[in-house]
Coordinates of C-alpha atoms in Angstrom, one line a residue:
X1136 CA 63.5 8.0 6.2
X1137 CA 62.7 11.5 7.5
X1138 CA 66.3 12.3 7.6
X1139 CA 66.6 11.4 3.6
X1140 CA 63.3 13.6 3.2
X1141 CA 64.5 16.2 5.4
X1142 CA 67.6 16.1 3.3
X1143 CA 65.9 16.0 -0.3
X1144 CA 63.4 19.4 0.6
X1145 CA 66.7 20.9 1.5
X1146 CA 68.2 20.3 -1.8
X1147 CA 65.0 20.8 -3.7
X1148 CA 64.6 24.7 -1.7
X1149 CA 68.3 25.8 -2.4
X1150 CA 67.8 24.4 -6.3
X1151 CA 64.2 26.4 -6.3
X1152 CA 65.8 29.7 -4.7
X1153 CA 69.2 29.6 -7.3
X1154 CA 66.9 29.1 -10.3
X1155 CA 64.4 32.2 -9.0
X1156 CA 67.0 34.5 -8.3
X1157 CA 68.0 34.0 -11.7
X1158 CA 64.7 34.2 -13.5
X1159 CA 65.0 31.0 -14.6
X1160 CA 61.9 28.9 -15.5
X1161 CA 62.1 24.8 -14.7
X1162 CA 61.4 24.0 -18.4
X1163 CA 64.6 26.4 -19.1
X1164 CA 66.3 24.3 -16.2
X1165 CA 65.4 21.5 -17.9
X1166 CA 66.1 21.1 -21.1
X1167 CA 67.0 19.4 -23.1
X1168 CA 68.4 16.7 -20.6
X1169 CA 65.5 16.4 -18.4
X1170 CA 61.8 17.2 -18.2
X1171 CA 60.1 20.8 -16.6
X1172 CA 58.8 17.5 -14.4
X1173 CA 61.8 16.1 -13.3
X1174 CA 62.9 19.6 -11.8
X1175 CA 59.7 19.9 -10.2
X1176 CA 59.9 16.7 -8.8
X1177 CA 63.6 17.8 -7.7
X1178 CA 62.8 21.0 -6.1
X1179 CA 59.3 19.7 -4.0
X1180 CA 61.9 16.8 -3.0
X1181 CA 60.1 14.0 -4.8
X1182 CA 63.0 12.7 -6.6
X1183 CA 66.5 12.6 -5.6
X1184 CA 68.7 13.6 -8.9
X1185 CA 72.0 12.1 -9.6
X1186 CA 75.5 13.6 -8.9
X1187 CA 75.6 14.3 -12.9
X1188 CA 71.9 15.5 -13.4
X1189 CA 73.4 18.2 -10.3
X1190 CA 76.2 18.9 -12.3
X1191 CA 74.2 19.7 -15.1
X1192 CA 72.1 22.1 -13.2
X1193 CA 74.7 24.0 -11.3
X1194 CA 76.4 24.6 -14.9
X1195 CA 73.4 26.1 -15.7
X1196 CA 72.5 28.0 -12.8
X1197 CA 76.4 29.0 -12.5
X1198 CA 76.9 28.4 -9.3
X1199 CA 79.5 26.1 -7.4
X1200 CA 78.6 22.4 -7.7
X1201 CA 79.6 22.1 -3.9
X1202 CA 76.6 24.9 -3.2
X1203 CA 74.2 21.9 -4.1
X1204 CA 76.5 19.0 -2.8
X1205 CA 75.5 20.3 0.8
X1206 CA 72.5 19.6 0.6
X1207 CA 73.0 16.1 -1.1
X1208 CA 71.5 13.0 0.2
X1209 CA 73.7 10.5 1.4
X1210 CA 74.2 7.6 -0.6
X1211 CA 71.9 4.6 0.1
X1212 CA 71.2 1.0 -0.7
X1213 CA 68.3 1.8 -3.0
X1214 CA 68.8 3.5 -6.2
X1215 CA 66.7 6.4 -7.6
X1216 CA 65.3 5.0 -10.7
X1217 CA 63.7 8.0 -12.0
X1218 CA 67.2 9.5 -11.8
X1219 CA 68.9 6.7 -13.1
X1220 CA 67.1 6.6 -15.8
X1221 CA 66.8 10.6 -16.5
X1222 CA 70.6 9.8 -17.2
X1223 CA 70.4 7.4 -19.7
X1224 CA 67.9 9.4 -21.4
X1225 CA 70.2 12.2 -21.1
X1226 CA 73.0 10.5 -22.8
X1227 CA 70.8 8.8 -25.7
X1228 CA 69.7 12.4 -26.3
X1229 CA 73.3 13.3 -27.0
X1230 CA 74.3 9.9 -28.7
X1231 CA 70.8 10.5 -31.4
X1232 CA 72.8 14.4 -32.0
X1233 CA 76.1 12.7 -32.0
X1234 CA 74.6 10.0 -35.0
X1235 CA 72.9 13.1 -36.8
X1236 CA 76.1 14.8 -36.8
X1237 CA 78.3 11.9 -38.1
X1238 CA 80.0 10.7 -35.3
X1239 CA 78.6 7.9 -34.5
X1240 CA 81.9 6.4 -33.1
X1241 CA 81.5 8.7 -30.2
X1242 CA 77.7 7.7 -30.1
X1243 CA 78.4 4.2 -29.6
X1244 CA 80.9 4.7 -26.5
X1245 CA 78.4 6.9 -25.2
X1246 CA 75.2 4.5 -25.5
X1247 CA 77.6 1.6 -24.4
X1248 CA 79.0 3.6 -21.0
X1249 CA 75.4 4.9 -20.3
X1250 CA 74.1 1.1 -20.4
X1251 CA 77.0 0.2 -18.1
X1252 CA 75.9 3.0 -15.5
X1253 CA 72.5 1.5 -15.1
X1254 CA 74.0 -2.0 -14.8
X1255 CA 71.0 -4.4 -13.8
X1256 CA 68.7 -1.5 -13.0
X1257 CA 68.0 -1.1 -17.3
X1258 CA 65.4 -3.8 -17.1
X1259 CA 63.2 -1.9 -14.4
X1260 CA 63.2 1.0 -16.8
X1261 CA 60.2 2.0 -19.1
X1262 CA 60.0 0.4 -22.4
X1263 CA 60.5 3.5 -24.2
X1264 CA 63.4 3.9 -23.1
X1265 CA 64.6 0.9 -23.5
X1266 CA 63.9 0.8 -27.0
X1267 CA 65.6 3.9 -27.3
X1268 CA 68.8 2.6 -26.2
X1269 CA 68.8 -0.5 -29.0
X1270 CA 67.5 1.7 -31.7
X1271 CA 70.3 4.2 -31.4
X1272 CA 72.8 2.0 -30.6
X1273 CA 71.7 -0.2 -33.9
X1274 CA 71.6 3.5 -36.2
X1275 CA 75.3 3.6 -34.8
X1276 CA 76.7 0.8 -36.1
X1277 CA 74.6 1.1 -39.5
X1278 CA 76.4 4.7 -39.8
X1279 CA 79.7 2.5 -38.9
X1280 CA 79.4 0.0 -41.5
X1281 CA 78.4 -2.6 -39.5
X1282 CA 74.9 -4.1 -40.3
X1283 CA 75.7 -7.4 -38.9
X1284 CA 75.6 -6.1 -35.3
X1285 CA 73.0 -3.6 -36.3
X1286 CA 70.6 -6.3 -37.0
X1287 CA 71.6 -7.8 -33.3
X1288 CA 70.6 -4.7 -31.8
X1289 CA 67.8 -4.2 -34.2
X1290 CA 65.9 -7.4 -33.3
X1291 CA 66.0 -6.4 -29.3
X1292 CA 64.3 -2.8 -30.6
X1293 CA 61.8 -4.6 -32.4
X1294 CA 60.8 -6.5 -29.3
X1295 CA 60.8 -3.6 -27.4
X1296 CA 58.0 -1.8 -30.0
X1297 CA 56.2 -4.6 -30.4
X1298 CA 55.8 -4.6 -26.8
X1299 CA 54.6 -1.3 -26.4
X1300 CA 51.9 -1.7 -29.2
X1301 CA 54.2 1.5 -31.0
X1302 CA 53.2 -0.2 -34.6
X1303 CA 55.3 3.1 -36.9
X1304 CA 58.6 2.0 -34.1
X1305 CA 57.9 -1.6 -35.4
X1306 CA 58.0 -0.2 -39.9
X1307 CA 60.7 2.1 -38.5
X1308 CA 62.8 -0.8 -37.4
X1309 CA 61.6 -3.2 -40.1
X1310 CA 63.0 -0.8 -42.5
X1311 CA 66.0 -0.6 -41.1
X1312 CA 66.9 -4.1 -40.7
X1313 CA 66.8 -4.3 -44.6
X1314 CA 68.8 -1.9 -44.7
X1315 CA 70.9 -4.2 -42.6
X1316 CA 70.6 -6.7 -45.3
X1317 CA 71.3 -4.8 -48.1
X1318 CA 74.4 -3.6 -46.6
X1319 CA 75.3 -7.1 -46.1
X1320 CA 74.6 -7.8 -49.9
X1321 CA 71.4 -9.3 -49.6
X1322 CA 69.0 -7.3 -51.6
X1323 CA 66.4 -10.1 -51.4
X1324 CA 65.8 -10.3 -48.0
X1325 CA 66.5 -7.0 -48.0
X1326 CA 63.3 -6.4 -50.2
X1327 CA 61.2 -8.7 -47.8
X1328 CA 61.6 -6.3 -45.3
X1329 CA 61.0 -3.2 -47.3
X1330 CA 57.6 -4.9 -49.1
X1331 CA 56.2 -5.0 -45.8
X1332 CA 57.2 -1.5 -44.8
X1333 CA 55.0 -0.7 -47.8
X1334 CA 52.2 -2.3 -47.0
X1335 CA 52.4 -0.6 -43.5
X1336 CA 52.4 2.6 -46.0
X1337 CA 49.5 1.4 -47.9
X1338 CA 47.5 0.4 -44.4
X1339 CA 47.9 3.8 -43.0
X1340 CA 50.2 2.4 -39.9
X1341 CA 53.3 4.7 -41.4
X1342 CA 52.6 8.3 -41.3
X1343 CA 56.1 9.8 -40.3
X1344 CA 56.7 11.6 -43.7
X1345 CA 60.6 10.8 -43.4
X1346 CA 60.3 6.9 -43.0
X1347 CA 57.7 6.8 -45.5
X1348 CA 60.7 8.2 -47.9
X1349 CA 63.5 6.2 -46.5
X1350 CA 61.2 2.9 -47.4
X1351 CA 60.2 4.1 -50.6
X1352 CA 64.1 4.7 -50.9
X1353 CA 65.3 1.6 -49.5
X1354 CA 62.5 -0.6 -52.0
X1355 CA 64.2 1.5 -54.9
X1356 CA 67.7 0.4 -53.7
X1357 CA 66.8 -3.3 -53.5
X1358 CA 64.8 -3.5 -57.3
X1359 CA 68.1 -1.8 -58.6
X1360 CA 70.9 -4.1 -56.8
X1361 CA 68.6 -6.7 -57.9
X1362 CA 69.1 -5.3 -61.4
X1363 CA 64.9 -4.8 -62.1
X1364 CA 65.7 -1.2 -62.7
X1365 CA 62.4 -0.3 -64.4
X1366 CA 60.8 -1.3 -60.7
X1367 CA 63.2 1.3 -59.5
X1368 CA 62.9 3.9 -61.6
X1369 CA 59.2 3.6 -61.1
X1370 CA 59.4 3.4 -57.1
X1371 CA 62.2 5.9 -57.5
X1372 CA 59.6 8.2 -59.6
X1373 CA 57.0 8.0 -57.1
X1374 CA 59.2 8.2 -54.3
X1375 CA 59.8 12.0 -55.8
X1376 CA 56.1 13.2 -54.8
X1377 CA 57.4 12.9 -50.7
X1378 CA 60.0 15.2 -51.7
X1379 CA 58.4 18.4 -51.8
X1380 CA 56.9 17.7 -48.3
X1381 CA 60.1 16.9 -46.5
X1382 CA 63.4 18.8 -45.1
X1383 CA 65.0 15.5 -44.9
X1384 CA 68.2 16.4 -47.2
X1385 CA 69.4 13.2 -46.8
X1386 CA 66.6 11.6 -48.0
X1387 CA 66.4 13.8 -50.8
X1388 CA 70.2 13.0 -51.4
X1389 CA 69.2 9.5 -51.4
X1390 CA 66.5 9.3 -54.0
X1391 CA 68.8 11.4 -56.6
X1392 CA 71.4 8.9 -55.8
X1393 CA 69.7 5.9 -56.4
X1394 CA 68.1 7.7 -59.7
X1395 CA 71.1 8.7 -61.1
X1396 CA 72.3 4.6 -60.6
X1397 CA 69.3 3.3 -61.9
X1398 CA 69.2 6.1 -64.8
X1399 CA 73.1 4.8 -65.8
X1400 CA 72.3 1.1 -65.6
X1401 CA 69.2 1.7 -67.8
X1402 CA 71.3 3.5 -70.0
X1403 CA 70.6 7.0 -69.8
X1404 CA 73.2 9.0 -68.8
X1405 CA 72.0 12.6 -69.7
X1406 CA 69.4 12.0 -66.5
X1407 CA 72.3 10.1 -64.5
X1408 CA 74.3 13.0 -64.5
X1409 CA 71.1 15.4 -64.0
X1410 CA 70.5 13.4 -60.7
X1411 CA 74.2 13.3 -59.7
X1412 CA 74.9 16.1 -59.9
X1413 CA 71.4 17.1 -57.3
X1414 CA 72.6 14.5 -54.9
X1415 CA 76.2 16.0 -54.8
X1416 CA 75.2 19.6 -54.1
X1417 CA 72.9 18.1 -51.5
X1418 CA 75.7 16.2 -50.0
X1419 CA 78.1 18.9 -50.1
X1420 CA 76.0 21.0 -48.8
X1421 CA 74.9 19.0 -45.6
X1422 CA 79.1 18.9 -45.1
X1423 CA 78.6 15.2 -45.6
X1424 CA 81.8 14.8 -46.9
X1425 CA 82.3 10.9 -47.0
X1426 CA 78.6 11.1 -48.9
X1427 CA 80.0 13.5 -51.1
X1428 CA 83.2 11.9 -52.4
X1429 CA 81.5 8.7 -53.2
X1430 CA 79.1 11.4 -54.9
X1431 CA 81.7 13.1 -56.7
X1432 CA 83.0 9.0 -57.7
X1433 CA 79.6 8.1 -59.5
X1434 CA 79.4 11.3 -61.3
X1435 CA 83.1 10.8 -62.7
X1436 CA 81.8 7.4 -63.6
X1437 CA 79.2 8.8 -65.7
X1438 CA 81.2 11.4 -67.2
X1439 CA 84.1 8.4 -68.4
X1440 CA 80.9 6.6 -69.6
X1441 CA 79.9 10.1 -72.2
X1442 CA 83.7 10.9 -72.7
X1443 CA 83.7 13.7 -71.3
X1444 CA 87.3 12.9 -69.5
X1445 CA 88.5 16.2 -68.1
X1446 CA 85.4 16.9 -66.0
X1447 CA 85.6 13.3 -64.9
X1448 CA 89.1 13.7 -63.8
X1449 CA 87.8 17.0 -62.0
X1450 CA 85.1 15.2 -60.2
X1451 CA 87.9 12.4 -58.9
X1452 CA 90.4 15.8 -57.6
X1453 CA 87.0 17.2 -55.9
X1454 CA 86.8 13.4 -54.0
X1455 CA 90.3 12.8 -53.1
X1456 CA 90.1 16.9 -51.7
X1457 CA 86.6 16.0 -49.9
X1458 CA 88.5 12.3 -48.0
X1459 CA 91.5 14.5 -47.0
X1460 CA 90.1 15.8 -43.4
X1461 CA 88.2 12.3 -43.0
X1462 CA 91.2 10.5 -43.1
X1463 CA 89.2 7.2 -45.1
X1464 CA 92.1 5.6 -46.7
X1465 CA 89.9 2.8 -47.9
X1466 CA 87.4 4.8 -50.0
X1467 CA 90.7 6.8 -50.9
X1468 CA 92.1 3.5 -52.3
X1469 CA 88.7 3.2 -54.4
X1470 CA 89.1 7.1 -55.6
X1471 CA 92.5 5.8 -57.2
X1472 CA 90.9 2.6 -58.5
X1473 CA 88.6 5.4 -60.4
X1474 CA 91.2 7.4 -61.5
X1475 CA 93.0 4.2 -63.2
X1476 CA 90.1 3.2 -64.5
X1477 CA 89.3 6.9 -66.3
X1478 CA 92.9 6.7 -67.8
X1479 CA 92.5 3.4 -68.6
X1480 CA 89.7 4.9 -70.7
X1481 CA 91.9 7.4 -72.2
X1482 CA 94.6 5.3 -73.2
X1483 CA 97.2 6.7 -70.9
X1484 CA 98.1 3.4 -69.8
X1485 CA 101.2 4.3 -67.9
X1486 CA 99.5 6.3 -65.7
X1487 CA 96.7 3.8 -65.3
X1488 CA 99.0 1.3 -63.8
X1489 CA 100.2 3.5 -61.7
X1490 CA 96.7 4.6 -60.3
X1491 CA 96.4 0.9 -60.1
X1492 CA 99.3 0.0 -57.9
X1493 CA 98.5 3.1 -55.2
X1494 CA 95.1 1.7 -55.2
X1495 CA 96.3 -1.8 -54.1
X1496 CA 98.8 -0.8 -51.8
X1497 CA 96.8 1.4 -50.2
X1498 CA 93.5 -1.4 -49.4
X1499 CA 96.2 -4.0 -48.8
X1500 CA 97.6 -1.9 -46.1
X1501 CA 94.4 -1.4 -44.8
X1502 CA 93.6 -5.0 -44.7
X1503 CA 96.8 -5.4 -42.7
X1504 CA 95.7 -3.0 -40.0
X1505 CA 92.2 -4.9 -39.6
X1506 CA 92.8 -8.2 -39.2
X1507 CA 91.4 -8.0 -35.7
X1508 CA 88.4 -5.8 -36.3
X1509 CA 85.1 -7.2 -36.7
X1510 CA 83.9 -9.5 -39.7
X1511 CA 82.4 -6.7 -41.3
X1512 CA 84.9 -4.4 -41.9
X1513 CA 87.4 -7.0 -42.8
X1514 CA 85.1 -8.1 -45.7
X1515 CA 84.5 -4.3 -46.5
X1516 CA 88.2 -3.7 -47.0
X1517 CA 88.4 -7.0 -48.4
X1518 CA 85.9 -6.2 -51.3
X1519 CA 87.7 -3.0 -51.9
X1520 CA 91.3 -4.7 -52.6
X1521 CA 89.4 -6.8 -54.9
X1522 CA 88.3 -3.8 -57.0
X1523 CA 91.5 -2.9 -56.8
X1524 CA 92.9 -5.8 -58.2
X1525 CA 90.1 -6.2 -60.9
X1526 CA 91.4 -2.9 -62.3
X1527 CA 94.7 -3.6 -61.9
X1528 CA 94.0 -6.5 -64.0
X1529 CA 92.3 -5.0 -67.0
X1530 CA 95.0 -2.5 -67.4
X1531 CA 97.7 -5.0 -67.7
X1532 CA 95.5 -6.7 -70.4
X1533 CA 95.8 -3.5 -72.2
X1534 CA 99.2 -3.5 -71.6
X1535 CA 99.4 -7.4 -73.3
X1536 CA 100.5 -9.0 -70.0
X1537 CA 98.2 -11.4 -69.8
X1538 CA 99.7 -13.5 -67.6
X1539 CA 99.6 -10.7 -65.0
X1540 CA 96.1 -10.3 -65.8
X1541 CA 95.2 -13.5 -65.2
X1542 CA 97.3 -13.3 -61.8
X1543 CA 95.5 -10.3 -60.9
X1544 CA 91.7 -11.5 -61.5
X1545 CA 92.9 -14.7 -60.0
X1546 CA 94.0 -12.8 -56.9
X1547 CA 91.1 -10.7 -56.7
X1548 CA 88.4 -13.6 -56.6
X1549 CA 90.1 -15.6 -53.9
X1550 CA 89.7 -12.8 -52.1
X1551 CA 86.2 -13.1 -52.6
X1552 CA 86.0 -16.2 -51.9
X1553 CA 86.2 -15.7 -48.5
X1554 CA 83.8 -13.2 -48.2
X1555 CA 79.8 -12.9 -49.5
X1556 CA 79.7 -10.2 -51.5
X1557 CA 77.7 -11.5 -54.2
X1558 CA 77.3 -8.5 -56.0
X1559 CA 80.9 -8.0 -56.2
X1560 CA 82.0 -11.2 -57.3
X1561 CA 79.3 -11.3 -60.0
X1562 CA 80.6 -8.1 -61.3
X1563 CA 84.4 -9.6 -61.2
X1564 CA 83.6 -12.4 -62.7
X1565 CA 82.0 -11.5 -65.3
X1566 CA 84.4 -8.8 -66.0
X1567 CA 87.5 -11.5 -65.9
X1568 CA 84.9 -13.6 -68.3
X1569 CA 84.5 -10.6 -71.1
X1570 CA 87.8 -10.0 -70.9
X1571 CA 88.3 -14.2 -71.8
X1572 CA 85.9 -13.2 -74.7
X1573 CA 88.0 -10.4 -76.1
X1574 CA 91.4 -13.3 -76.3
X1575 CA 89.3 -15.6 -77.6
X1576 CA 89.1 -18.4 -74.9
X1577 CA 85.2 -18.6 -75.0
X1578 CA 85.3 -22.2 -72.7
X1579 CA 87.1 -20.6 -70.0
X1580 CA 85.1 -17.3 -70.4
X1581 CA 81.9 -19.4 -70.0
X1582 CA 82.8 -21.0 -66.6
X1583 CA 83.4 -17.4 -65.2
X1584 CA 80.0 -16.0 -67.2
X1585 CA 78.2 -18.9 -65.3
X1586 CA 79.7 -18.4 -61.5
X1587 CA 78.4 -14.7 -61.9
X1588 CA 75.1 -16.1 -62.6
X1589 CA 75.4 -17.9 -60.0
X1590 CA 76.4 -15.1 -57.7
X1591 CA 73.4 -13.6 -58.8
X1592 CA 70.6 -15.7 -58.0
X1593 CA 72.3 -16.0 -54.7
X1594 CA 71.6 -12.1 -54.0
X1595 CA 67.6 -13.1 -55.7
X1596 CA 64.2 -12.8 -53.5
X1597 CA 63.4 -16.1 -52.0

């Protein structure tokens, strides 16, 4: 024992003496890996740092990393906990930047390798920082399109704040598991989640301005997929008030998002467009591109819907432009479902079908690469051949081949059949049933009015 300490005061002096010659302070030393307390602890030989936590110090000191490896202590039985963990906090610092920055791909391997460094010591760390771990690894796969292993993670956060009495961690993670939910196409449990965020608002336990936003958001998002969209405009509306207070820009994206959908559902599509159009400069602007181009795909929605064709169509080049460095060929597919779908509405039917066919081809090929990925992303690309097909299908009605039409519908909800995307299949469904309408086939119309009915009191509060 008086070797090790003999050891560690010789490490600590020559990491005291490198930083003073260099007018260094320890909170300089520091951060933003570790605490001005952890190098304290370092330098009066309280704490023996890790080989990386040296590493990170002699890069900063600029000195050789054998200089500190000297004076090293030898390796033992017992671990260094307080440097163990320093790590992990360390690389959930850089995953949280790494989410923030849209790479949460990265984030993941990093939370996932950092986990598998502390091996069995993760349980004798604090609760905080265990929290940490499941939170970010959870915001990961949300920004990865996978809620069903977010809410997973999610529910081992939860514990973790509830444990530690931390009652805004607990709304903060409540609010995010609907999220889960919604993303999963459950808007009503979705909402459950969400009305009890509020009350949290209303009870004074939530006073983090940003999560008070995303959960006046998130409610918003769940009246309007649940198609009450007076409730969202109204939460929507008051949701507006935050923003003034806030630098969140993706919150502020998010509100003029969900207005401008819950504007064009009620109808109004002189606001729609206002609020697109806010939400896209946002998005743009924040180099969110993936945000952007689905952005840039609602507004040309909204322009088809007032006629006004050639700005739509410009709206559609400014998405396929914004997906070219992401390399998203599934959203790409749904950028050339959009594009059928505008000439569609122009009557250039030719070039309709053609949009059509490089949509399908391109989700199909998709689906072919992913049939060992998770559940999640299967049914995501899944959904989106469906679309595809669905608009592949009312073109060739225009065209007067209905038996391709039929074929194509046909296709599109066996596809959905295997998934549960409510929301989807209602819209298909009834689609397929108004175009039954237009033929004349009313009986067969009102099987595929009722199964989107039915979808939809599936995707209902309980």
């Amino acid at each position: 024992m008086e070797t090790q300490r003999s050891t560690l005061e010789s490490l600590g002096q020559r990491l005291r003496q490198a930083r003073l010659e260099r007018h260094m302070s320890q909170e300089k030393l520091a951060q933003p890996e570790f605490t001005k307390s952890y190098v304290s602890a370092v330098e009066r030989g309280k704490a023996r740092p890790s080989l990386k936590a040296l590493e990170l110090m002699a890069r900063r000191l600029e000195i050789p990393m054998n200089e500190l490896l000297h004076a090293a202590p030898p390796a033992e039985d017992l671990p260094d906990l307080p440097a163990l963990q320093a790590d992990l906090s360390y690389e959930l610092d850089a995953a949280q930047m790494l989410i923030n920055t849209n790479q949460a791909d990265e984030a993941l391997r990093r939370i996932n390798a950092a986990e598998q460094a502390a091996g069995p010591h993760l349980v004798e760390f604090d609760e905080d920082t265990r929290y940490r771990l499941f939170y970010l690894r959870a915001r990961a796969y949300l920004r990865l399109a996978e809620p069903a292993s977010a809410r997973h993670e999610l529910q081992q956060a939860m514990s973790l704040a509830q444990q530690r009495g931390a009652e805004e961690d607990v709304e903060r993670v409540r609010n995010d598991i609907g999220g889960a939910f919604f993303e999963q196409d459950m808007p009503g449990l979705a909402l459950e989640q969400h009305k009890q965020c509020l009350h949290a608002i209303h009870t004074g336990v939530v006073k983090d301005l940003n999560l008070r936003l995303s959960i006046y958001s998130n409610i918003a998002n769940d009246y309007w997929a649940l198609n009450d969209v007076e409730q969202a405009i109204g939460v929507y509306k008051e949701s507006l008030e935050l923003l003034e207070d806030t630098n969140n820009l993706e919150r502020q994206s998010g509100i003029y998002w969900g207005l401008s959908l819950a504007y064009r559902a009620a109808g109004d599509l002189d606001r729609a467009k206002l609020y697109a159009g806010r939400a896209l400069s946002i998005f743009e602007a924040a180099d969110n591109l993936v945000s952007a181009a689905k952005m840039s795909v609602n507004l040309a929605d909204i322009l088809t819907a007032r006629q006004e064709y050639d700005e739509a169509e410009r709206r559609l080049d400014r998405a396929q432009e914004l997906l070219v460095p992401t390399g998203n060929r599934l959203f790409l597919s749904t950028v050339y479902e959009h594009y059928a779908l505008l000439d569609l509405a122009r009557g250039r039917l030719d070039e309709a079908a053609d949009w059509a066919r490089r949509s399908r081809e391109l989700s199909e090929s998709v689906i072919g690469e992913t049939q060992n990925a998770d559940a999640m992303t299967q049914a995501n690309t899944m959904r989106t051949a469906a679309r595809a097909l669905r608009a592949a299908g009312l073109v060739e009605e225009q065209r007067g081949d209905t038996r391709a039409a039929d074929d194509l519908f046909g296709r599109a909800l066996d596809l959905l059949a295997q998934i549960e995307y409510d929301e989807t299949a209602s819209e298909i469904e009834r689609a397929y049933a108004d175009l039954l309408v237009a033929r004349g086939a009313h009986a067969e119309a009102a099987t595929h009015y009722q199964a989107a009915f039915r979808h939809r009191q599936r995707r209902a509060p309980r």
